[in-house]
Structure formats: structure tokens, C-alpha cells
Coordinates of C-alpha atoms and ligand atoms in Angstrom, one line a residue:
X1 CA -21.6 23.8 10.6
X2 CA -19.0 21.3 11.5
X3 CA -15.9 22.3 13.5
X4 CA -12.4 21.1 12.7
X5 CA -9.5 22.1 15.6
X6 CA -6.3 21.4 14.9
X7 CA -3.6 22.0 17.7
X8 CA 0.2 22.3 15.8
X9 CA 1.2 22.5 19.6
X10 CA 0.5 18.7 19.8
X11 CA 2.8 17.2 17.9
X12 CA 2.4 13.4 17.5
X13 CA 4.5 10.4 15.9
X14 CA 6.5 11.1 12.3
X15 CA 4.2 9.7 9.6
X16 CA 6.7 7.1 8.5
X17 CA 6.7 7.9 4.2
X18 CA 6.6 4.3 3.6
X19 CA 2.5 4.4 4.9
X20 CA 2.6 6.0 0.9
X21 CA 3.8 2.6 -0.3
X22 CA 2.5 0.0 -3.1
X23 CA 2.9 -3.5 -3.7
X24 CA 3.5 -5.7 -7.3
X25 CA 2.9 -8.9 -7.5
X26 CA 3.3 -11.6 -10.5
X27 CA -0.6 -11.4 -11.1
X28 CA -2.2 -10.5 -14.4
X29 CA -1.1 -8.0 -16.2
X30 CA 0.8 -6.1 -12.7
X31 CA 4.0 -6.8 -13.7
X32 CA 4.1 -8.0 -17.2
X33 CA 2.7 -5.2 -19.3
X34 CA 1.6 -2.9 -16.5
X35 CA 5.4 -2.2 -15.8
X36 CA 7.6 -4.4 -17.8
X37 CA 7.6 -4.5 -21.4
X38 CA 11.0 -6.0 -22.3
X39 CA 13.7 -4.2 -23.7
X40 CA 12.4 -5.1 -27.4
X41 CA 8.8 -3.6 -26.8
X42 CA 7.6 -0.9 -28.6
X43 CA 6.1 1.4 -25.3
X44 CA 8.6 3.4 -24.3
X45 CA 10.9 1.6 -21.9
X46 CA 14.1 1.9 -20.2
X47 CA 15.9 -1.7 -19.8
X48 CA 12.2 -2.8 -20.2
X49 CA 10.5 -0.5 -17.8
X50 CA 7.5 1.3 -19.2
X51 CA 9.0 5.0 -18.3
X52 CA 5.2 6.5 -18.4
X53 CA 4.6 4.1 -15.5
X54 CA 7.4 5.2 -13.6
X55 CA 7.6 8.5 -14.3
X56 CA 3.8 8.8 -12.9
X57 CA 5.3 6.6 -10.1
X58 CA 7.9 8.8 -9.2
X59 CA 5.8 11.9 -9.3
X60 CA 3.7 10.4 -6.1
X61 CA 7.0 10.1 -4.2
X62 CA 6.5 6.1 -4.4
X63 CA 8.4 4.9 -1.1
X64 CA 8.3 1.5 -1.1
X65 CA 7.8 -1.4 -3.9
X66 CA 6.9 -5.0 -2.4
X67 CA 7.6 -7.8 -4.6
X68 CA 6.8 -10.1 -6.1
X69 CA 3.5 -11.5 -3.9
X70 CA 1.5 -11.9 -2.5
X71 CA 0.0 -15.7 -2.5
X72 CA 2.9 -15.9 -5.7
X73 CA 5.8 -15.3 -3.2
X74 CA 5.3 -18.5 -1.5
X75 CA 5.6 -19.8 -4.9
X76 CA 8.4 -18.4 -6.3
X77 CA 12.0 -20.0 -6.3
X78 CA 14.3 -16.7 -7.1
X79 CA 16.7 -18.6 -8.8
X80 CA 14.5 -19.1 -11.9
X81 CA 14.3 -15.5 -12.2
X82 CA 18.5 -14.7 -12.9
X83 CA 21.0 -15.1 -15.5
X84 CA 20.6 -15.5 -18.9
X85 CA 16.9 -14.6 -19.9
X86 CA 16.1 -17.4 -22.8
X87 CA 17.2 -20.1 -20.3
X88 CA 15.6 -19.0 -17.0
X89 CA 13.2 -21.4 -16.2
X90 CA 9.0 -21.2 -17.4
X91 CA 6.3 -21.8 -14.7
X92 CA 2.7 -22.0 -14.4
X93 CA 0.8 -19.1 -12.6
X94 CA -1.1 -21.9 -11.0
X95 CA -2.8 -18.9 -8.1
X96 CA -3.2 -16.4 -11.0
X97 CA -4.8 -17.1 -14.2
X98 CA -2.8 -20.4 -15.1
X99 CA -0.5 -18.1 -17.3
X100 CA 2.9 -19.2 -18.0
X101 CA 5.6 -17.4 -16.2
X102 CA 8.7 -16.9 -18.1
X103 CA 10.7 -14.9 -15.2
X104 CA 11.8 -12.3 -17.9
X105 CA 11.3 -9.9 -14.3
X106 CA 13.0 -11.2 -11.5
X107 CA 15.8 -10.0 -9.0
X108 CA 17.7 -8.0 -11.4
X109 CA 14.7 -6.1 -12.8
X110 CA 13.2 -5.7 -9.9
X111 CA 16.1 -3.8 -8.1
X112 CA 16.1 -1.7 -11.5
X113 CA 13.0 -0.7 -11.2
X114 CA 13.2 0.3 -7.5
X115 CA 16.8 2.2 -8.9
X116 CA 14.6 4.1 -11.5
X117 CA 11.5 4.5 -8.9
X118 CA 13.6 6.3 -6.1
X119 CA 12.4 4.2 -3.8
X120 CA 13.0 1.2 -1.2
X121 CA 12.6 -2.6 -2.3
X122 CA 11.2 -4.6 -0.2
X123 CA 11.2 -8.3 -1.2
X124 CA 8.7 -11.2 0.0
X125 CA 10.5 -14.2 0.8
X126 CA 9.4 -18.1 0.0
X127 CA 8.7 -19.6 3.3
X128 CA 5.7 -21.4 2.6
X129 CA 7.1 -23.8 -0.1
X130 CA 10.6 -22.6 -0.3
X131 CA 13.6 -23.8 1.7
X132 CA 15.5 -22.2 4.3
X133 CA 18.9 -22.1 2.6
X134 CA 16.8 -20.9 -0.7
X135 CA 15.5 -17.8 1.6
X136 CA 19.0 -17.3 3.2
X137 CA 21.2 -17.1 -0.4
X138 CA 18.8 -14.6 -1.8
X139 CA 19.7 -12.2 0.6
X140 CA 22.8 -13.1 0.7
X141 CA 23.1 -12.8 -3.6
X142 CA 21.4 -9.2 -2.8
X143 CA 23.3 -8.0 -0.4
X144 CA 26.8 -9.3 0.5
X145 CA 29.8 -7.7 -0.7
X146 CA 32.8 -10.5 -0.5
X147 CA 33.4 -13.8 -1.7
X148 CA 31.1 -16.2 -1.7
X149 CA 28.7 -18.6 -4.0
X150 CA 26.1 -16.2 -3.9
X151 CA 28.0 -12.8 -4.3
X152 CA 30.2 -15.0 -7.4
X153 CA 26.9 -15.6 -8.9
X154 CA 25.5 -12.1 -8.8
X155 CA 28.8 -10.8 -10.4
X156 CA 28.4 -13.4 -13.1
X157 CA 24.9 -12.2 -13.9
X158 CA 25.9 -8.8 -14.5
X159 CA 25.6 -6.7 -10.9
X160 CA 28.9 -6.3 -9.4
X161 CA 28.0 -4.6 -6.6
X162 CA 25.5 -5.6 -3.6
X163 CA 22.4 -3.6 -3.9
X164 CA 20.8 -2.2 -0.8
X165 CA 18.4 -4.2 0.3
X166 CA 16.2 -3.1 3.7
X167 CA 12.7 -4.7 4.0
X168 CA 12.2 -8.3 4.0
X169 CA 9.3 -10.3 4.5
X170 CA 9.5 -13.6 5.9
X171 CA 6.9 -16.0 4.4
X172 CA 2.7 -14.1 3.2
X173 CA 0.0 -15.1 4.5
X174 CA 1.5 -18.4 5.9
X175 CA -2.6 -18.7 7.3
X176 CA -3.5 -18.8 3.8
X177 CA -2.3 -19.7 0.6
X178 CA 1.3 -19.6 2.2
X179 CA 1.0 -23.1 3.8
X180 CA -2.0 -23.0 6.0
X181 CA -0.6 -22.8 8.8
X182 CA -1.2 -23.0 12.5
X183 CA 0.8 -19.7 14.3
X184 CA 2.3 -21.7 16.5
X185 CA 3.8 -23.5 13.6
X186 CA 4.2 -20.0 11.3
X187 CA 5.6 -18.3 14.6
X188 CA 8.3 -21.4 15.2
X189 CA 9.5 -21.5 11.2
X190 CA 9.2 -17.3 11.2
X191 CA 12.8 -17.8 13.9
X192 CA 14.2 -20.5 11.9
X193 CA 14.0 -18.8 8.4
X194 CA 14.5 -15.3 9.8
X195 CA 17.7 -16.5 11.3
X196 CA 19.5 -17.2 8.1
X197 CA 18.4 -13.6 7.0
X198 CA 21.7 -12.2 7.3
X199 CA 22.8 -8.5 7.5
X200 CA 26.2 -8.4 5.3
X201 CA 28.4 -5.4 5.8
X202 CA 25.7 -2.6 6.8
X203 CA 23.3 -4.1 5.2
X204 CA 20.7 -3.9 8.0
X205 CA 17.7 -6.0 7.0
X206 CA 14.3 -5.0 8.8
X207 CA 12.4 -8.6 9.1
X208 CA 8.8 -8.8 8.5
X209 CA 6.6 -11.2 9.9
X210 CA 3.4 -12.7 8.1
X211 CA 0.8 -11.4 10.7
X212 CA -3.2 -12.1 10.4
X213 CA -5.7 -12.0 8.0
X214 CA -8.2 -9.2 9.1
X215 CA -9.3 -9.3 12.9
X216 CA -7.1 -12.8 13.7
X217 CA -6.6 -11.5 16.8
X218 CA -5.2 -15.2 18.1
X219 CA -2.7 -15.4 15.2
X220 CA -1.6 -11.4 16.4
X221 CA -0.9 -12.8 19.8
X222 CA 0.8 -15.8 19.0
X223 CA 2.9 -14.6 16.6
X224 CA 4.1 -11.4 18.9
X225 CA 4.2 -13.6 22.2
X226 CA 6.5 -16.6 20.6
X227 CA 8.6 -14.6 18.1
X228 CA 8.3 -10.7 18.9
X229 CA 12.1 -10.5 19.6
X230 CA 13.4 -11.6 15.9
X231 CA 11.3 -9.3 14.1
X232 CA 11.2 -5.9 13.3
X233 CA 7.7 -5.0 11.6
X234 CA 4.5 -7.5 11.3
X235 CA 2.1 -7.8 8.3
X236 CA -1.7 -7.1 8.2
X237 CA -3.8 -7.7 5.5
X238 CA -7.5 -6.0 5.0
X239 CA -9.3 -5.8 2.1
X240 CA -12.5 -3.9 1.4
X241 CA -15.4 -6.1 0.3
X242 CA -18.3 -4.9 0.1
X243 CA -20.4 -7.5 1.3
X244 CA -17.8 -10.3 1.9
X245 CA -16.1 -13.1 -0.4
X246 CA -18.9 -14.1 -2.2
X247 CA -20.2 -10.8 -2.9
X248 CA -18.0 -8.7 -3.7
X249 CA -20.2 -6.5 -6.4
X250 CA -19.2 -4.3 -9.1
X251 CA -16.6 -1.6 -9.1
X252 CA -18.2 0.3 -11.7
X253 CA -21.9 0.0 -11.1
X254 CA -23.3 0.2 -7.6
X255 CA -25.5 1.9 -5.9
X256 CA -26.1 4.7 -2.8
X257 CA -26.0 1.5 -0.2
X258 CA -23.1 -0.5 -1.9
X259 CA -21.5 2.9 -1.2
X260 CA -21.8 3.2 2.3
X261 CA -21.3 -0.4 2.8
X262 CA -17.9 -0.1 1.1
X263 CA -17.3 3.4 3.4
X264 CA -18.3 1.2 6.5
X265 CA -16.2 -2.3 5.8
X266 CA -13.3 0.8 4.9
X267 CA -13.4 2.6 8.1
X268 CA -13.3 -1.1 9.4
X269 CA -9.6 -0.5 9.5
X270 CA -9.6 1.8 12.2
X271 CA -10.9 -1.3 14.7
X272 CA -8.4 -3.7 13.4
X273 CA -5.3 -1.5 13.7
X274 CA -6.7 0.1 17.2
X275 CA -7.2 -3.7 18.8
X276 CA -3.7 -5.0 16.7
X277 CA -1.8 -2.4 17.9
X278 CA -3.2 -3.0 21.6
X279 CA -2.0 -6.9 21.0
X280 CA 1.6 -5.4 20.0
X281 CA 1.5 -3.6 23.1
X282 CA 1.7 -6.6 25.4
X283 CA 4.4 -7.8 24.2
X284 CA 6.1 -4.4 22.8
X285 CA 4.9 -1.6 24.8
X286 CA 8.1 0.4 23.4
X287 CA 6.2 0.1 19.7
X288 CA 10.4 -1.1 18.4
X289 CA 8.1 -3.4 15.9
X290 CA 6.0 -1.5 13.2
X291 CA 2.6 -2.6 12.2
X292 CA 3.0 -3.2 8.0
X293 CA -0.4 -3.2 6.5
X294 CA 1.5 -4.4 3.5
X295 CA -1.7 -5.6 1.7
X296 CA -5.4 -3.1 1.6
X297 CA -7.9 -1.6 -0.8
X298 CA -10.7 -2.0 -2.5
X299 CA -11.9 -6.0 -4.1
X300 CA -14.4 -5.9 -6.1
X301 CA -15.1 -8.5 -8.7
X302 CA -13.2 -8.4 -12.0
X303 CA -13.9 -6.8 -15.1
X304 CA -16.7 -8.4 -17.2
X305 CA -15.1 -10.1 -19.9
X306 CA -11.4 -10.1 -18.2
X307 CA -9.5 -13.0 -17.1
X308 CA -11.2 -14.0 -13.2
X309 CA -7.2 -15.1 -12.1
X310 CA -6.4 -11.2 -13.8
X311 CA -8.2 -9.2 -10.4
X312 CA -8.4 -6.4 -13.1
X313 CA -11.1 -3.6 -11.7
X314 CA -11.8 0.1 -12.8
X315 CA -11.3 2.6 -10.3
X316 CA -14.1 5.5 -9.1
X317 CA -14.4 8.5 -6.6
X318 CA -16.0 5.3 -4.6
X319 CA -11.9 4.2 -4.5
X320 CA -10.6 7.8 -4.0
X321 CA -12.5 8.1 -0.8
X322 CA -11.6 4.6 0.3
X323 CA -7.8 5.4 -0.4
X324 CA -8.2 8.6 1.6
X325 CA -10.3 7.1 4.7
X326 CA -7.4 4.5 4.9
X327 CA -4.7 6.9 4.7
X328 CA -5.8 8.9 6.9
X329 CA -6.3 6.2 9.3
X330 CA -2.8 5.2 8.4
X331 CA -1.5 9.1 9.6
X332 CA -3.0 8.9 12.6
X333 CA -1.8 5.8 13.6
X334 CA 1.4 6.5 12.6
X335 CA 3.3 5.3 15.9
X336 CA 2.6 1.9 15.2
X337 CA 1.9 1.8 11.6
X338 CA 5.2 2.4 9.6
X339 CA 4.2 1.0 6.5
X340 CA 1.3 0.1 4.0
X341 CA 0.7 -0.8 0.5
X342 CA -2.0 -0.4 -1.7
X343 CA -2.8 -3.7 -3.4
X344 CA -1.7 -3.3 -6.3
X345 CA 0.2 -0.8 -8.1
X346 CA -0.7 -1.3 -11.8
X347 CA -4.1 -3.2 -13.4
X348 CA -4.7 -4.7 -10.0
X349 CA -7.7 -4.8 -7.6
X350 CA -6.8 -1.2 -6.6
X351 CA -4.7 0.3 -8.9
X352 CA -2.9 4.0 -9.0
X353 CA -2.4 3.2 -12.9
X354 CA -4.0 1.2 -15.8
X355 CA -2.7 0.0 -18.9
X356 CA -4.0 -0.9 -22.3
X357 CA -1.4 -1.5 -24.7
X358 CA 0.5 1.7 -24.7
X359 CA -2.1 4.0 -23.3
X360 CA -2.4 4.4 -19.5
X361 CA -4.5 6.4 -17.2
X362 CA -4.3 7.3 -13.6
X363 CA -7.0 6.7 -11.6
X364 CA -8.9 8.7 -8.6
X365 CA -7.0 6.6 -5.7
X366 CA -3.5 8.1 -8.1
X367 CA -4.7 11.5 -7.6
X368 CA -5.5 10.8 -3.7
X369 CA -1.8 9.8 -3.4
X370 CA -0.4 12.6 -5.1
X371 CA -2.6 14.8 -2.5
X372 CA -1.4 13.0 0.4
X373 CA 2.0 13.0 -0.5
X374 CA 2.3 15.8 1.8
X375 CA 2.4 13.9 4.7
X376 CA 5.2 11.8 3.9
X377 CA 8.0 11.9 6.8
X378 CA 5.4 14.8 8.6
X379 CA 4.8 15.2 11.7
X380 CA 0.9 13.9 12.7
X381 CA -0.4 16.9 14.7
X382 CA -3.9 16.7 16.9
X383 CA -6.7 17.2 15.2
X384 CA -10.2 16.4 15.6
X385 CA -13.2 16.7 13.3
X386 CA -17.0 16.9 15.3
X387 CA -18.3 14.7 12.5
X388 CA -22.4 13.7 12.1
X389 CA -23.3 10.5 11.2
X390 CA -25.0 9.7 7.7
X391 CA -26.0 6.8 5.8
X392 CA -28.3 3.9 4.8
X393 CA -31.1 1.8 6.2
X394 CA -28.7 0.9 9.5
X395 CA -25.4 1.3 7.7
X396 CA -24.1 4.5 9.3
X397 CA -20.5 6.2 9.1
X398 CA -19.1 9.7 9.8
X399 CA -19.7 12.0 7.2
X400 CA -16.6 13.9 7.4
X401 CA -12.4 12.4 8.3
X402 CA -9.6 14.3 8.5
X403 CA -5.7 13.9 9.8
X404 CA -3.0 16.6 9.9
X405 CA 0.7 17.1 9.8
X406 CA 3.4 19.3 9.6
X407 CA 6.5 19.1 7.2
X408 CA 9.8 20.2 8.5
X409 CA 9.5 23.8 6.9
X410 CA 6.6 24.0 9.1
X411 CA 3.9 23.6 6.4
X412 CA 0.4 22.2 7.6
X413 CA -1.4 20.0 5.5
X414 CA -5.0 18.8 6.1
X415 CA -6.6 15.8 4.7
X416 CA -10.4 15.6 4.9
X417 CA -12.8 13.3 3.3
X418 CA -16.6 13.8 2.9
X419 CA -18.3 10.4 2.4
X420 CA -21.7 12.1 1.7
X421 CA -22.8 11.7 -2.2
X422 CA -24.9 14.7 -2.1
X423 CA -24.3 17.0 0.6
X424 CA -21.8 19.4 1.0
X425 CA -20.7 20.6 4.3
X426 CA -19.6 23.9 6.2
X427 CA -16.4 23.5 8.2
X428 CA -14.7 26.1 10.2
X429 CA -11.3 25.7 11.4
X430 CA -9.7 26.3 14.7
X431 CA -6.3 26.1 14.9
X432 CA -3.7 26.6 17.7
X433 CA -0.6 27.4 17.7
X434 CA -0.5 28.3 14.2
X435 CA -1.2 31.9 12.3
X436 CA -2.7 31.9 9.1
X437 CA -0.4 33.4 6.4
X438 CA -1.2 31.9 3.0
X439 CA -3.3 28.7 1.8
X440 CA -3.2 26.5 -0.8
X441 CA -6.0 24.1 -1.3
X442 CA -6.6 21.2 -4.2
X443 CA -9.9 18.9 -4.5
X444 CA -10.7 15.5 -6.3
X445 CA -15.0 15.6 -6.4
X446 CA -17.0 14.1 -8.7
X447 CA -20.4 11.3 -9.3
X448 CA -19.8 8.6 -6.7
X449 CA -19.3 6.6 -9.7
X450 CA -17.1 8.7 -12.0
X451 CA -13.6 7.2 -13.5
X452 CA -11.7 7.9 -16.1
X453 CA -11.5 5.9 -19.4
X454 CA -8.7 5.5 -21.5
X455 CA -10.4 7.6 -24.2
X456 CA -11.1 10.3 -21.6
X457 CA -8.0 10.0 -19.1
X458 CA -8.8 13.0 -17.4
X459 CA -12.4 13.1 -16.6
X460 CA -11.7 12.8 -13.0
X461 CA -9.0 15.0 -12.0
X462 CA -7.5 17.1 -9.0
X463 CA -8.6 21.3 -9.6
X464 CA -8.0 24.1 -7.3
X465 CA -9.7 24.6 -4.3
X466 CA -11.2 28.2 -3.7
X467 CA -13.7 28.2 -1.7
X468 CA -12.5 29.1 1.7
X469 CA -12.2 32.2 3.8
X470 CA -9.2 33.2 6.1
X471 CA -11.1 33.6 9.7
X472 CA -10.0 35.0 12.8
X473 CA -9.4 31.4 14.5
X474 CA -8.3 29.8 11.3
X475 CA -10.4 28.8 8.3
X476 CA -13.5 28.6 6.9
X477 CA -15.1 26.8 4.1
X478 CA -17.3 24.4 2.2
X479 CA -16.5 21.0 1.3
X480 CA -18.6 19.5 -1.5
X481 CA -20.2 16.1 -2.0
X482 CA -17.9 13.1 -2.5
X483 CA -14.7 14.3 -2.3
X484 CA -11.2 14.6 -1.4
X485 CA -10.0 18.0 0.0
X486 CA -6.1 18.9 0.8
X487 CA -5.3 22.2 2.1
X488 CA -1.6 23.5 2.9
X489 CA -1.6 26.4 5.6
X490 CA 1.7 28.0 5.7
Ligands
AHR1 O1 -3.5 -9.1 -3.8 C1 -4.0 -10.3 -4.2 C2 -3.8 -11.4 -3.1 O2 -4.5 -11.1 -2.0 C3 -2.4 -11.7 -2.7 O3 -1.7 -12.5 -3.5 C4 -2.6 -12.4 -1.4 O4 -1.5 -12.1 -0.5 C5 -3.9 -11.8 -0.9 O5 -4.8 -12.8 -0.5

């Protein structure tokens, strides 16, 4: 019997919605196909927005879109991507497949798609090969509302209007394949580029800084120490690999201790935000400046037969518990981290939706997002879950993870996960400061290696959850093998 107390009288941070976020970048078929389709395409679209994608999109509350990288942002110039569509400018993908880009997407359609989405853009900006006046006009052709080149030019093309524009990230992985750079060097060109991000009218824009690749600890406290005053929110990218770069293994087949490898390099997460977040604090013991994990989920090596540049993978209850470990992680550190996005929103690495053609399917990690919905702009309450540990030769994680929040209507929803492939578990619930009137309860449980197919969309799918029993102190009941359980108290 495992005990699970949760204390409503503890109220924590607000679970900032935009943890729920995703990111889009101009990688295989992401974009092109997987959400735009052209106006002329036979999927049904709206201004060339495949409306099954977003309707399934909207229907998880999406928060927050980043666009459009990713290793592509430092790539882009954003002028290709406006005005007339038969004379913007072709490119080659040279990071992603060698594909020809023909910027059919760029500004325009992006901020359409965040219009039909409901939710917040949030725009990665060209500082590793891009110039400072480049960076400063596209904000400026977003956003300013007067007279000016930029504003004349947007009019031209069609938007009269400025659009809202509130996240902006200044340069990705500038470490990496955004210029290789030093952080003393990143942290000196994140003030000079950031200063010509301009807020027009009240237009405020909230200025992300490229922060480090997994446990760069150095980079963190560089970064913070030289430039923690110009920014408002700092990246971090993780990604789960099983056993590293050059092993990355299969998402479909795999085996009991691929499993709880992938479980343990997940729960990885909880280190890297813990000992990040301790680096902010030096320099911003207020927390003003948000920790944006703006890049996480599963890697696993492409799709036999598929494009290697594509990053196309299938998606199992192996990803649904990944997605619910990190979000969870996400809740509970919710007074630092105030944004995160699944990489990447459609047919890439660790999608929410695939596409073939016209027919798409949602995936286990989609149904883990439209469980955790709840939690969006909730309040994380204390909870703690007296978890054993379980596992493989020396691989060992907790078998059980949980987080909790209240919504404003005083709902509480509980997350919990149970890594275990083949037990189930008894858990009773003590809760304080809350009385018991009516439950709702929903599950995703399946094989470990279970997905669904686009002949058989719905093999994996979210059903009721029954088995519980109202208790004196709360709640009793059984969670099964492998799943993902959400239960609303009210
Ligand atoms: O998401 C795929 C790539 O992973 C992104 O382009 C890059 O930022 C990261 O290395």
C-alpha cells in the first residue's frame, strides 16, 4: 500500500499554462504537411491550415507555439518568408533533410495559425547567423503600430494591424548549431541583439535567452551573471536518450531495460531544473526570470525507411509516461519554470499528432496532454507520494509520481504515473484541507509498447477510471501497470 497526502492548505506557485506548450520547427514534414497544406490542398484547410490539426490542437488548450527552430532559427532570414508567395525566396534545409524551403509559411502564416490555435506565438530569433538590425525589424514589422519601413511593409503585405507579439527568443542553442559559441561571447551578443528588441506601443516583449544544453552548469552561470538584467526567461534544452547520441534505439521496439533506462534519463530532469534553478538563484533570488525548457522529449532514432534529416518517430505508452513524468516535474517546479515545449508538435521526435496524407492520429503523449490540461493556470498544492523503487539490473526509479493543483473553482486534480510494466499498485489518499464530494477519474494504460496506427487510431486511448473508493481521509484505489491516471476531486 502506498500512501499519497495531499495538503490543499499548502498552496504553492501558479502552474504557469504555458508549461502545456509545443514547439514547430521547419524540420521534415512539422510544418509542411503536418500543419500547412496551402490553400490549394485537398485536406481540409483554412488559409492553408490543416483544421484537423488544429482543431485537435485547440482541444488540449495549446498555450504556446515556438517557431520556427530550433537549429533552423539561426538559419532563417524572415524576410524570405513575406510578400508575394511565388517570389519569396527558395532555400536549402541544409540541418534538415537537404529539402528545399520555399517559405510558403512564414510570419504571416505563422501568426494565423497562432490566431486559429488560441494561443501565444512565440518567435525564435536569428542571432547566430542573422544580423542585429535583421532581429530588430522583425519585431518591429510584428509589432509596431506607426509609421515606419517595417510597419509600411507589413501593410503592404496584407496585415494592417500589429499583431501581438509576447515571447521572443534571442538566438537557440548559440552552444550548438547556433554559432558555437563561447557564453561569454553568447552572453555579450544576447545584450546587443536584445537591445534592439523593442516594445512598440504596449507591446511588451518577454526576452528569452539561449541557456545550456542539458547539465551546462558553466554556461547557466555565465549567461545569468553577465546578462541576467536584460532578460526575462532563459532556455533549457533536455532530451531523452536512451543510451546517449549514438544510441538512441527504437521507439517502437525495445525492451523491459530500454524502458527503465528511458524512465531514468526522463526523471533526469528533475536534477537539471533542481541545480539550474539553484544557479538562477544567485543571481535572481526574486525568481523575476522564468526557467523555459523550450526544447524536451523523447529522441529516438527515426523511422526505418524515413528520411534520417525527417526525426520522424512513432509514439507508445513508453512516451505517455515520459510526457507525464516531465510534466509533472514541470508542475512542481512551477515557481521557476514558466514555460516548456514538447519537441515537436506534429511528425516530430515527440509528437502529440501524426500525419499521412490526410489521415492523422493522436498519439499517447496527445492524450497525456489533454489529461493534464487541468493544471493549466492551477495552483500546485503539496503533495507527496511514499514511492518504492523498482527496476533493472542497477537501473532503479520510483515506481509511482504524482503533482497536484487546484483550479480557481476549487477543483483538485491529481496526476500520477506508475512506471511499473506489470504491477499495479494500491494507493490511499490523505488529503487535508479538502472534503470529498464527487470524483471524476480518467486513465491512459496499455503494453509498454502499445501506439496507435493510422489504420487503428484509437487503439490507445484515455477510458474512465472506476476503480476507487471514497475513504474517510480521502481516497482509495488501484492504479494499474503502465499508466497514466488523472482524478478531479471536487
Ligand atoms: O528539435 C530538433 C533539434 O534539436 C532542434 O532544432 C535543436 O534546437 C535541437 O538540437
Amino acid at each position: 500500500m502506498h500512501k499519497l497526502v495531499v495538503n490543499v492548505f499548502n498552496k504553492k506557485s501558479k502552474i504557469s499554462k504555458e508549461i502545456y506548450g509545443h514547439f514547430s520547427e521547419h524540420l521534415g514534414r512539422c510544418i509542411y504537411e503536418g500543419i500547412y497544406v496551402g490553400e490549394n490542398s485537398e485536406i481540409p484547410n483554412k488559409n492553408g491550415m490543416r483544421k484537423d490539426v488544429v482543431e485537435a490542437l485547440k482541444e488540449i488548450k495549446i498555450p504556446v507555439l515556438r517557431w520556427p527552430g530550433g537549429c533552423f532559427a539561426d538559419e532563417y532570414h524572415w524576410k524570405d518568408g513575406i510578400g508575394e508567395k511565388s517570389s519569396r525566396k527558395k532555400m536549402i534545409n541544409t540541418h534538415w533533410g537537404g529539402l528545399v524551403e520555399d517559405n510558403s509559411f512564414g510570419t504571416h502564416e505563422f501568426m494565423e495559425l497562432c490566431d486559429q490555435l488560441g494561443c501565444e506565438p512565440y518567435i525564435s530569433g536569428n542571432l547566430g547567423s542573422g544580423t542585429v538590425q535583421e532581429m530588430s525589424e522583425w519585431v518591429e514589422y510584428v509589432t509596431f503600430d506607426g509609421v515606419s519601413p517595417m510597419a509600411e511593409e507589413r501593410k503592404k503585405n496584407g496585415q494592417e494591424k500589429p499583431w501581438k507579439l509576447k515571447y521572443f527568443g534571442i538566438g537557440n542553442e548559440n552552444w550548438g548549431c547556433g554559432g558555437n559559441m563561447t557564453p561569454e561571447y553568447y552572453a555579450n551578443l544576447f545584450r546587443r541583439y536584445g537591445t534592439y528588441v523593442r516594445n512598440y506601443g504596449d507591446n511588451k516583449i518577454f526576452k528569452v535567452a539561449c541557456g545550456p544544453n542539458i547539465d551546462d552548469y558553466n554556461w547557466m552561470d555565465v549567461v545569468m551573471k553577465m546578462s541576467h538584467q536584460f532578460m526575462d526567461g532563459i532556455s533549457l534544452h533536455y532530451y531523452t536518450m536512451s543510451r546517449g547520441w549514438d544510441d538512441k534505439g527504437s521507439a517502437l521496439n525495445f525492451d523491459e531495460t530500454r524502458w527503465f533506462e528511458t524512465m531514468s534519463k526522463t526523471l533526469y530532469m528533475e536534477d537539471l531544473v533542481t541545480h539550474h534553478s539553484e544557479i538562477m538563484d544567485r543571481y535572481d533570488p526574486e525568481k523575476r526570470i522564468a526557467l523555459i525548457v523550450d526544447e524536451w522529449g523523447n529522441w529516438f532514432d527515426v523511422e526505418e525507411g524515413t528520411n534520417p534529416g525527417f526525426l520522424y518517430q512513432q509514439n507508445t505508452m513508453r512516451d505517455a509516461l515520459v510526457a507525464g513524468i516531465n510534466l509533472n516535474i514541470f508542475n512542481k517546479h512551477s515557481d521557476r519554470v514558466r514555460m516548456a515545449n514538447i519537441a515537436q508538435v506534429v511528425n516530430v521526435l515527440q509528437s502529440v499528432i501524426l500525419t499521412e496524407g490526410e489521415k492523422m492520429l493522436l498519439t499517447p503523449t496527445y492524450h497525456v496532454f489533454n489529461m493534464f490540461k487541468c493544471h493549466q493556470d492551477a495552483t500546485l498544492v503539496d503533495s507527496f507520494i511514499d514511492a518504492t523503487e523498482i527496476g533493472i539490473n542497477d537501473i532503479k526509479v520510483p515506481n509511482l509520481t504524482e503533482s497536484a493543483s487546484v483550479t480557481e473553482d476549487g477543483k483538485l486534480n491529481i496526476t500520477i504515473n506508475n512506471l511499473s510494466i506489470s504491477d499495479s499498485y494500491d494507493v490511499e489518499t490523505v488529503l487535508t484541507g479538502m472534503k470529498v464530494n464527487s470524483v471524476k477519474a480518467e486513465i491512459l494504460t496499455d503494453d509498454m509498447n502499445a501506439y496507435n496506427t493510422f489504420d487503428c487510431p484509437n487503439a490507445v486511448h484515455v477510458k474512465e477510471f472506476t476503480d476507487y473508493k471514497v475513504t474517510e481521509e480521502g481516497l482509495s484505489f488501484k492504479i494499474p501497470a503502465c499508466s497514466v491516471l488523472h482524478i478531479e476531486v471536487c
